[in-house]
Coordinates of C-alpha atoms in Angstrom, one line a residue:
M1 CA 79.5 91.9 92.5
S2 CA 80.2 90.9 88.9
T3 CA 76.8 89.2 88.6
T4 CA 74.5 91.7 90.2
S5 CA 72.0 93.5 87.9
L6 CA 72.6 97.2 87.4
P7 CA 70.3 100.2 87.7
T8 CA 68.4 101.6 84.7
S9 CA 68.8 105.1 83.6
D10 CA 65.1 105.7 83.2
H11 CA 64.9 108.5 85.8
A12 CA 68.6 109.6 85.7
A13 CA 67.5 113.2 84.9
E14 CA 65.4 113.4 88.0
L15 CA 68.1 111.9 90.2
R16 CA 70.7 114.3 88.7
A17 CA 68.4 117.2 89.4
A18 CA 68.0 116.1 93.0
F19 CA 71.8 115.6 93.5
L20 CA 72.5 119.1 92.2
A21 CA 69.7 120.7 94.2
N22 CA 71.1 119.1 97.4
G23 CA 74.8 120.0 96.7
F24 CA 75.9 116.4 96.0
T25 CA 78.8 117.7 93.9
A26 CA 82.6 117.9 94.2
D27 CA 82.3 121.4 95.6
G28 CA 79.5 120.4 97.9
L29 CA 81.5 117.4 99.3
L30 CA 84.4 119.7 100.1
E31 CA 82.2 122.1 101.9
L32 CA 80.4 119.5 103.9
L33 CA 83.3 117.3 104.8
G34 CA 86.1 119.9 105.2
A35 CA 89.5 119.6 103.6
P36 CA 91.0 117.0 106.0
A37 CA 88.1 114.5 105.7
Y38 CA 87.9 115.1 101.9
A39 CA 91.7 114.4 101.6
A40 CA 91.3 111.3 103.8
L41 CA 88.8 109.9 101.3
A42 CA 91.5 110.0 98.6
R43 CA 93.5 107.7 100.9
S44 CA 90.4 105.4 101.2
E45 CA 90.0 106.5 104.9
T46 CA 86.3 107.0 105.6
V47 CA 86.2 107.6 109.3
P48 CA 86.5 111.4 109.1
A49 CA 83.8 111.5 106.4
L50 CA 81.5 109.3 108.5
R51 CA 81.9 111.7 111.4
A52 CA 81.1 114.7 109.2
T53 CA 77.9 113.1 107.9
R54 CA 76.3 112.0 111.2
G55 CA 73.5 114.5 110.7
D56 CA 70.2 113.6 108.8
G57 CA 70.3 116.4 106.2
P58 CA 69.8 115.6 102.5
L59 CA 73.5 116.0 101.5
A60 CA 74.8 113.9 104.4
C61 CA 72.2 111.2 103.5
L62 CA 73.4 111.2 99.8
V63 CA 77.1 111.0 100.8
R64 CA 76.5 108.2 103.2
L65 CA 74.5 106.2 100.7
F66 CA 76.4 106.6 97.4
L67 CA 79.9 107.5 98.4
L68 CA 80.4 105.8 101.8
Q69 CA 78.0 102.9 101.1
Q70 CA 76.3 103.1 104.5
P71 CA 72.6 102.2 105.0
V72 CA 70.3 105.1 105.8
P73 CA 66.7 105.1 107.1
H74 CA 64.2 104.9 104.2
V75 CA 62.4 107.9 105.6
H76 CA 65.5 110.0 105.5
A77 CA 66.3 109.0 101.9
V78 CA 62.8 109.9 100.7
A79 CA 63.2 113.3 102.3
A80 CA 66.5 113.8 100.6
F81 CA 65.8 112.9 97.0
P82 CA 63.4 110.8 94.9
A83 CA 64.4 107.6 96.7
D84 CA 61.4 105.6 95.5
L85 CA 62.3 106.3 91.9
A86 CA 65.9 105.2 92.8
L87 CA 64.5 102.0 94.3
A88 CA 62.3 101.3 91.3
D89 CA 65.3 101.8 88.9
G90 CA 67.7 99.7 91.0
W91 CA 70.0 102.5 92.4
L92 CA 68.9 101.4 95.9
R93 CA 67.7 98.3 97.6
R94 CA 65.6 98.2 100.7
E95 CA 66.1 96.0 103.7
G96 CA 63.4 96.6 106.4
D97 CA 63.4 100.3 107.3
E98 CA 66.7 101.0 105.6
V99 CA 68.0 101.5 102.1
H100 CA 71.4 100.6 100.6
A101 CA 73.1 101.9 97.5
T102 CA 73.6 99.2 94.8
V103 CA 76.4 101.2 93.0
D104 CA 79.1 103.7 93.9
V105 CA 78.3 107.2 92.7
R106 CA 81.1 109.8 93.0
P107 CA 80.6 113.5 92.2
Y108 CA 83.3 114.6 89.7
G109 CA 84.1 118.1 88.6
G110 CA 84.6 118.6 84.9
P111 CA 87.4 120.8 83.4
D112 CA 85.0 123.7 82.9
G113 CA 83.2 123.4 86.2
E114 CA 80.7 120.8 85.1
D115 CA 79.0 118.7 87.7
W116 CA 79.4 115.0 86.7
F117 CA 78.9 111.7 88.4
I118 CA 81.0 108.6 87.9
V119 CA 79.1 105.3 88.5
S120 CA 81.1 102.2 89.4
D121 CA 80.9 99.0 91.5
L122 CA 80.4 99.4 95.3
G123 CA 83.7 100.2 97.0
C124 CA 85.5 100.7 93.8
S125 CA 85.8 104.5 93.6
V126 CA 89.1 105.8 94.6
G127 CA 88.1 108.1 97.5
G128 CA 85.0 105.9 98.1
A129 CA 84.3 103.4 100.8
G130 CA 87.4 101.3 101.4
G131 CA 89.3 101.9 98.2
I132 CA 89.6 99.3 95.5
G133 CA 91.2 96.1 96.9
S134 CA 88.7 94.0 94.9
R135 CA 89.5 90.5 93.6
E136 CA 86.2 90.2 91.7
E137 CA 87.0 89.3 88.1
G138 CA 84.5 91.6 86.4
V139 CA 84.6 94.6 88.8
V140 CA 84.3 98.0 87.2
L141 CA 86.3 100.8 88.8
G142 CA 85.5 104.4 89.3
V143 CA 87.6 107.5 88.8
G144 CA 91.3 107.2 89.9
G145 CA 94.7 108.7 89.4
A146 CA 95.3 107.0 86.1
S147 CA 92.0 108.0 84.6
T148 CA 92.4 111.7 85.6
T149 CA 95.9 111.7 84.3
L150 CA 94.7 110.5 80.9
A151 CA 91.9 113.0 80.9
G152 CA 94.4 115.8 81.7
I153 CA 96.8 115.0 78.8
T154 CA 94.1 114.5 76.2
V155 CA 93.9 117.0 73.3
R156 CA 90.5 118.8 73.6
T157 CA 90.0 120.3 70.2
P158 CA 86.5 119.9 68.7
V159 CA 86.4 116.7 66.6
G160 CA 83.8 114.8 64.7
S161 CA 84.4 111.4 66.2
A162 CA 86.1 110.0 69.3
L163 CA 86.7 106.4 70.5
D164 CA 87.3 105.3 74.1
V165 CA 88.9 101.8 74.1
G166 CA 88.4 99.9 77.3
T167 CA 86.0 102.5 78.7
G168 CA 85.4 101.1 82.2
S169 CA 83.0 103.4 84.0
G170 CA 83.0 105.9 81.1
I171 CA 85.3 108.7 82.4
Q172 CA 87.1 109.2 79.1
A173 CA 83.9 108.9 77.1
L174 CA 82.3 111.5 79.3
H175 CA 85.2 114.0 78.7
A176 CA 85.1 113.3 74.9
A177 CA 81.4 113.9 74.8
Q178 CA 82.1 117.6 75.5
H179 CA 84.0 118.2 72.3
A180 CA 83.2 115.3 69.9
T181 CA 80.1 115.1 67.8
R182 CA 80.1 111.3 68.0
V183 CA 81.5 109.1 70.8
T184 CA 82.1 105.4 70.6
A185 CA 83.1 103.4 73.8
T186 CA 84.2 99.8 73.8
D187 CA 85.0 97.3 76.5
V188 CA 85.6 93.6 76.7
N189 CA 83.4 93.6 79.9
P190 CA 79.8 94.2 79.0
R191 CA 79.1 95.4 82.5
A192 CA 81.5 98.3 81.9
L193 CA 79.4 99.5 79.0
E194 CA 76.3 99.6 81.3
F195 CA 78.3 101.6 83.8
T196 CA 79.3 104.0 81.1
R197 CA 75.7 104.4 80.1
L198 CA 74.8 105.3 83.7
T199 CA 77.7 107.7 84.0
L200 CA 76.8 109.6 80.9
A201 CA 73.1 109.7 81.8
L202 CA 73.6 110.8 85.4
S203 CA 76.1 113.4 84.2
G204 CA 73.6 114.9 81.7
A205 CA 75.9 114.0 78.7
P206 CA 74.8 112.8 75.3
E207 CA 74.5 109.0 74.8
A208 CA 77.5 107.2 73.2
E209 CA 77.7 104.2 70.9
L210 CA 78.6 101.3 73.2
L211 CA 80.2 98.2 71.7
A212 CA 81.4 95.0 73.4
G213 CA 84.7 93.5 72.5
S214 CA 88.5 93.6 72.8
L215 CA 90.7 96.5 71.6
F216 CA 89.6 97.6 68.1
E217 CA 87.7 94.5 67.1
P218 CA 84.2 96.0 67.9
V219 CA 84.7 99.0 65.5
G220 CA 85.9 97.1 62.5
E221 CA 87.5 99.4 59.9
A222 CA 86.0 102.6 61.3
T223 CA 88.3 105.6 61.8
Y224 CA 88.3 108.4 64.3
D225 CA 89.7 111.9 65.0
L226 CA 90.6 111.0 68.6
I227 CA 91.3 107.7 70.3
V228 CA 91.9 107.4 74.0
S229 CA 92.5 104.4 76.2
N230 CA 93.4 103.7 79.8
P231 CA 93.8 100.0 79.0
P232 CA 94.3 97.0 81.3
F233 CA 98.0 97.6 81.0
V234 CA 99.3 95.7 84.1
I235 CA 102.0 93.1 83.2
S236 CA 100.9 90.1 85.3
P237 CA 101.0 86.3 85.3
G238 CA 97.6 85.6 83.8
A239 CA 94.4 87.6 83.3
R240 CA 92.7 87.3 86.7
L241 CA 91.2 90.8 86.9
T242 CA 89.5 92.2 83.8
Y243 CA 89.9 95.8 84.8
R244 CA 93.7 95.7 85.0
D245 CA 95.1 92.5 83.4
G246 CA 95.0 92.5 79.6
G247 CA 95.3 88.7 79.1
M248 CA 98.3 89.0 76.8
G249 CA 101.9 88.1 77.7
G250 CA 104.2 90.8 79.0
D251 CA 103.5 94.3 77.5
D252 CA 101.9 92.8 74.3
L253 CA 98.5 94.4 75.0
C254 CA 100.0 97.9 75.1
R255 CA 102.1 97.2 72.0
T256 CA 99.1 95.8 70.1
L257 CA 96.9 98.8 71.1
V258 CA 99.5 101.3 69.9
Q259 CA 100.4 99.5 66.7
Q260 CA 96.8 99.0 65.6
A261 CA 95.8 102.6 66.4
G262 CA 97.5 104.1 63.4
A263 CA 95.1 102.5 60.9
R264 CA 92.1 103.7 63.0
L265 CA 93.1 107.4 63.0
N266 CA 91.9 109.9 60.5
P267 CA 94.6 112.2 59.0
G268 CA 95.6 114.7 61.7
G269 CA 94.0 112.6 64.4
Y270 CA 95.4 111.9 67.8
A271 CA 95.6 108.6 69.8
Q272 CA 96.5 108.9 73.5
F273 CA 97.1 106.1 75.9
L274 CA 98.5 105.2 79.3
G275 CA 100.8 102.1 79.3
N276 CA 103.4 99.9 80.9
W277 CA 106.4 98.5 79.2
Q278 CA 109.1 96.1 80.1
H279 CA 112.7 97.0 80.7
V280 CA 114.3 93.8 79.4
E281 CA 117.9 92.7 80.1
G282 CA 120.2 93.7 77.2
E283 CA 117.6 95.9 75.6
D284 CA 117.1 99.7 75.5
W285 CA 113.5 100.5 76.6
H286 CA 113.5 103.4 74.1
D287 CA 114.1 101.0 71.2
R288 CA 111.3 98.8 72.6
V289 CA 108.6 101.4 72.6
R290 CA 109.9 103.0 69.4
S291 CA 109.1 99.7 67.6
W292 CA 105.5 100.1 68.6
V293 CA 104.9 103.4 66.7
P294 CA 102.8 102.6 63.6
R295 CA 103.7 103.8 60.2
G296 CA 102.5 107.3 59.3
C297 CA 102.3 108.5 62.9
D298 CA 104.4 111.0 64.8
A299 CA 104.8 110.0 68.5
W300 CA 105.6 111.5 71.8
I301 CA 106.2 108.9 74.5
V302 CA 107.0 110.0 78.1
Q303 CA 108.1 107.6 80.7
R304 CA 106.9 108.9 84.1
D305 CA 108.0 106.2 86.5
V306 CA 110.0 103.0 86.7
Q307 CA 109.6 100.3 89.3
D308 CA 111.8 97.2 89.8
V309 CA 109.9 93.9 89.5
T310 CA 109.5 93.5 93.3
Q311 CA 108.0 96.9 93.8
Y312 CA 105.7 96.4 90.8
A313 CA 104.5 93.0 92.0
E314 CA 103.8 94.3 95.5
L315 CA 101.8 97.3 94.1
W316 CA 99.4 95.1 92.1
L317 CA 99.2 92.3 94.7
R318 CA 98.0 95.0 97.2
D319 CA 95.7 96.5 94.5
A320 CA 93.8 93.1 94.4
G321 CA 93.8 92.8 98.2
D322 CA 96.1 89.7 98.1
H323 CA 98.1 91.0 101.0
R324 CA 95.0 90.4 103.2
T325 CA 94.9 86.7 102.3
D326 CA 96.6 83.8 103.9
P327 CA 100.4 84.5 104.0
A328 CA 101.2 81.3 102.1
E329 CA 98.7 82.2 99.3
Y330 CA 100.2 85.7 99.1
A331 CA 103.7 84.3 98.9
S332 CA 102.7 81.9 96.2
R333 CA 101.2 84.7 94.1
Y334 CA 104.3 86.8 94.6
E335 CA 106.4 83.9 93.3
D336 CA 104.2 83.7 90.2
W337 CA 104.9 87.3 89.4
L338 CA 108.6 87.0 89.9
D339 CA 108.6 83.8 87.8
E340 CA 106.9 85.6 85.0
F341 CA 109.4 88.5 85.0
E342 CA 112.3 86.1 85.2
A343 CA 111.1 84.1 82.2
R344 CA 110.8 87.4 80.2
K345 CA 114.2 88.7 81.5
T346 CA 112.3 91.7 82.8
K347 CA 114.3 93.8 85.3
S348 CA 111.8 96.7 85.8
V349 CA 108.6 98.1 84.4
G350 CA 108.1 101.6 83.0
F351 CA 104.8 103.6 83.2
G352 CA 104.0 106.6 81.0
W353 CA 102.0 108.4 78.3
I354 CA 101.9 107.6 74.6
T355 CA 100.6 110.1 72.1
L356 CA 100.3 109.4 68.4
R357 CA 99.4 111.8 65.7
R358 CA 98.5 110.7 62.2
S359 CA 100.7 112.9 60.0
D360 CA 101.7 110.6 57.1
A361 CA 105.0 112.5 57.1
A362 CA 107.8 111.0 55.1
E363 CA 110.1 111.4 58.1
P364 CA 107.9 111.0 61.3
S365 CA 108.8 112.8 64.5
I366 CA 109.3 110.3 67.3
V367 CA 110.3 111.7 70.7
I368 CA 110.8 109.3 73.5
E369 CA 111.9 110.7 76.8
E370 CA 111.9 110.2 80.6
W371 CA 110.4 112.9 82.7
P372 CA 109.5 111.8 86.2
H373 CA 109.1 115.4 87.6
S374 CA 106.0 117.3 88.3
V375 CA 103.9 118.8 85.5
E376 CA 101.0 121.2 85.3
Q377 CA 97.8 119.5 84.3
P378 CA 95.8 119.8 82.1
L379 CA 98.4 119.2 79.3
G380 CA 96.2 119.0 76.2
E381 CA 97.4 122.4 74.9
T382 CA 101.0 121.4 75.7
V383 CA 100.6 118.3 73.6
L384 CA 99.2 120.3 70.7
A385 CA 102.1 122.8 71.0
H386 CA 104.7 119.9 71.1
F387 CA 103.5 118.5 67.7
A388 CA 103.3 122.0 66.2
R389 CA 106.9 122.6 67.1
Q390 CA 107.9 119.3 65.7
D391 CA 106.2 120.3 62.4
Y392 CA 108.2 123.5 62.4
L393 CA 111.5 121.8 63.1
R394 CA 110.9 119.2 60.4
D395 CA 110.1 121.8 57.8
H396 CA 113.1 124.1 58.6
D397 CA 116.7 123.2 58.0
D398 CA 119.5 125.1 59.7
A399 CA 119.5 128.0 57.2
A400 CA 115.8 128.4 57.5
L401 CA 116.0 128.2 61.3
L402 CA 118.5 131.2 61.3
E403 CA 116.0 133.2 59.2
G404 CA 113.2 132.5 61.7
Y405 CA 111.8 134.6 64.5
F406 CA 111.3 133.2 68.0
A407 CA 109.9 134.4 71.3
L408 CA 110.7 133.1 74.8
T409 CA 107.7 131.1 76.2
E410 CA 105.8 132.7 79.0
E411 CA 106.9 132.1 82.6
V412 CA 110.4 130.8 81.7
V413 CA 113.0 132.0 84.2
Q414 CA 116.8 131.9 84.2
E415 CA 118.8 130.6 87.1
Q416 CA 122.6 131.0 87.4
V417 CA 124.4 128.3 89.3
G418 CA 127.9 128.7 90.7
A419 CA 130.0 129.4 93.8
P420 CA 129.1 132.5 95.8
G421 CA 131.2 135.5 94.7
A422 CA 132.4 133.8 91.4
E423 CA 132.7 136.2 88.5
D424 CA 131.0 133.8 86.1
P425 CA 128.3 131.2 86.8
E426 CA 129.3 127.5 86.4
H427 CA 126.2 127.1 84.3
V428 CA 122.9 128.7 83.4
V429 CA 119.5 126.9 83.8
L430 CA 116.3 127.9 81.9
R431 CA 113.3 126.7 83.8
Q432 CA 109.6 126.5 82.8
H433 CA 106.8 127.1 85.3
R434 CA 104.0 125.9 83.0
G435 CA 103.2 122.7 81.1
M436 CA 106.0 120.1 81.4
R437 CA 108.0 122.4 83.8
R438 CA 111.2 121.5 82.1
A439 CA 114.7 122.7 83.1
T440 CA 117.7 122.7 80.8
K441 CA 121.3 123.8 81.0
V442 CA 122.5 126.3 78.5
D443 CA 125.8 128.1 77.9
T444 CA 126.1 131.9 78.1
V445 CA 125.4 132.2 74.4
G446 CA 122.2 130.1 74.7
A447 CA 121.1 132.1 77.7
G448 CA 121.8 135.4 75.9
F449 CA 120.0 134.2 72.8
A450 CA 116.9 133.1 74.6
G451 CA 116.8 136.2 76.7
V452 CA 116.5 138.6 73.7
C453 CA 114.1 136.5 71.7
D454 CA 111.0 138.7 71.5
G455 CA 110.0 138.1 67.9
S456 CA 111.6 141.3 66.6
L457 CA 114.8 139.9 65.1
T458 CA 115.7 136.8 63.2
A459 CA 117.8 134.2 65.0
G460 CA 120.7 134.9 62.7
R461 CA 120.7 138.7 63.5
I462 CA 120.6 137.9 67.2
L463 CA 123.6 135.6 66.9
D464 CA 125.5 138.2 64.9
A465 CA 125.0 140.7 67.7
I466 CA 126.0 138.2 70.3
A467 CA 129.1 137.3 68.3
Q468 CA 130.2 141.0 68.4
L469 CA 129.6 141.2 72.1
V470 CA 131.7 138.0 72.9
Q471 CA 134.2 138.8 70.2
E472 CA 133.6 135.5 68.3
D473 CA 133.5 134.8 64.6
P474 CA 129.8 135.2 63.6
V475 CA 130.1 132.5 60.9
V476 CA 131.4 130.0 63.5
L477 CA 128.6 131.0 65.9
R478 CA 126.0 130.6 63.2
D479 CA 127.4 127.2 62.4
R480 CA 127.4 125.8 65.9
T481 CA 124.2 127.3 67.4
P482 CA 121.3 125.9 65.3
E483 CA 121.4 122.6 67.3
A484 CA 120.9 124.5 70.6
I485 CA 118.1 126.5 69.0
R486 CA 116.4 123.3 67.9
M487 CA 116.7 121.9 71.4
L488 CA 115.1 125.0 72.9
V489 CA 112.3 124.9 70.4
E490 CA 111.7 121.2 70.8
Q491 CA 111.5 121.4 74.6
G492 CA 109.2 124.5 74.5
F493 CA 111.4 127.2 75.8
L494 CA 111.2 129.1 72.5
E495 CA 108.1 129.4 70.2
P496 CA 108.4 130.2 66.5
V497 CA 106.5 133.4 65.7
A498 CA 105.6 135.3 62.6
G499 CA 108.0 138.2 63.2
P500 CA 107.4 141.9 63.1
A501 CA 104.7 143.4 60.9
Q502 CA 106.2 144.6 57.6

């Protein structure tokens, strides 16, 4: 797989037109297969989809060829789309009266309804034929949960330049091409760059600058408005699989990527990554990742999941299909993983999102938190709002905060928790139904304050009114409440607003 020649993009426009005309799109797949078979594909179960494509229609032919990797009669392929062009360009190979796909092509719906196509190695599209489970060193994967997560959290403001580090099959570069004037994509695997070229061409996207090399080495001293990376972040004993194993010890690859990104960002630019980090005995993981943040950058780091070392090793052994090998070989590889973790005093591994913003602030804002709960994707606007609120809080001391105007964020609800029939609740919870979907406990003053924030009164005047209602000294209330206001603003329950028109 890692040595086969790849198709050319000479007739990608004609193939794209045929795919669209025949409904070989994300919506078309759902309509043809039905929801149960479509969902089964995401679990790498292909039998329902094979049953749904037993006909000889054009769409069924395309699905069996490029997504399920089943041979079809040459005569059916020619009737479905320009198969002879696909043969000439290398998308297909012929064996007797049948044709076979040489690459995996998965329809992929863009954020604004675009019809895109992700090209990867055979059998390496999540939701394709047989899942990943590949042990080929240079294999190039298709779209998966990690890549869609990164695409969903990425800031999508128009920018002049964007860089996709470790592009793989080009998913992040494809997204960036919609809002960046110039896109550069790099990968240590030259085959990945060719797959990116195919993905962009078949999706009708502009060409990108494609550079081979590790991390930022290919781009030299160039700087960008946006940097994204779904890097080979797996913490493993060695660098066996290029698509996932970074070849550096422990979490050094993620650390290096984050630390070097600051110097490659233009002022105001964002860098957004997925990553793994070690939880080391005797060390706070917050301190570990905090040390990665480069000078001049604000940061928002969210830990989404933690696995103990046995769970982590088993996950990635299965990812490579090692569980299907000889039991003794599997046990030996498992031992290698545990030996690696023991040598590094690693007890567990965290997974999450890292966002940097080049602010050059004298006192950078660095927020590191754990949030394993469900969120509402896409989160790009939520990321922008987070840093805007950090700017506001950094620029406003307590006195200025009390002179500010605030509004309760949309779709925040209040929940009162307590025993049935109790006169007063044990506590009050504010809960978001958008973005990060946070929930936070507040006291009755905090709940009352948030409930009347509509941008018409300053925070100080609201507190004075509350003090009168609860018969508390307004000076004392003003002194103790700014910390709670800061928390509500930082977590996105309250938004600073301009105040009423004068």
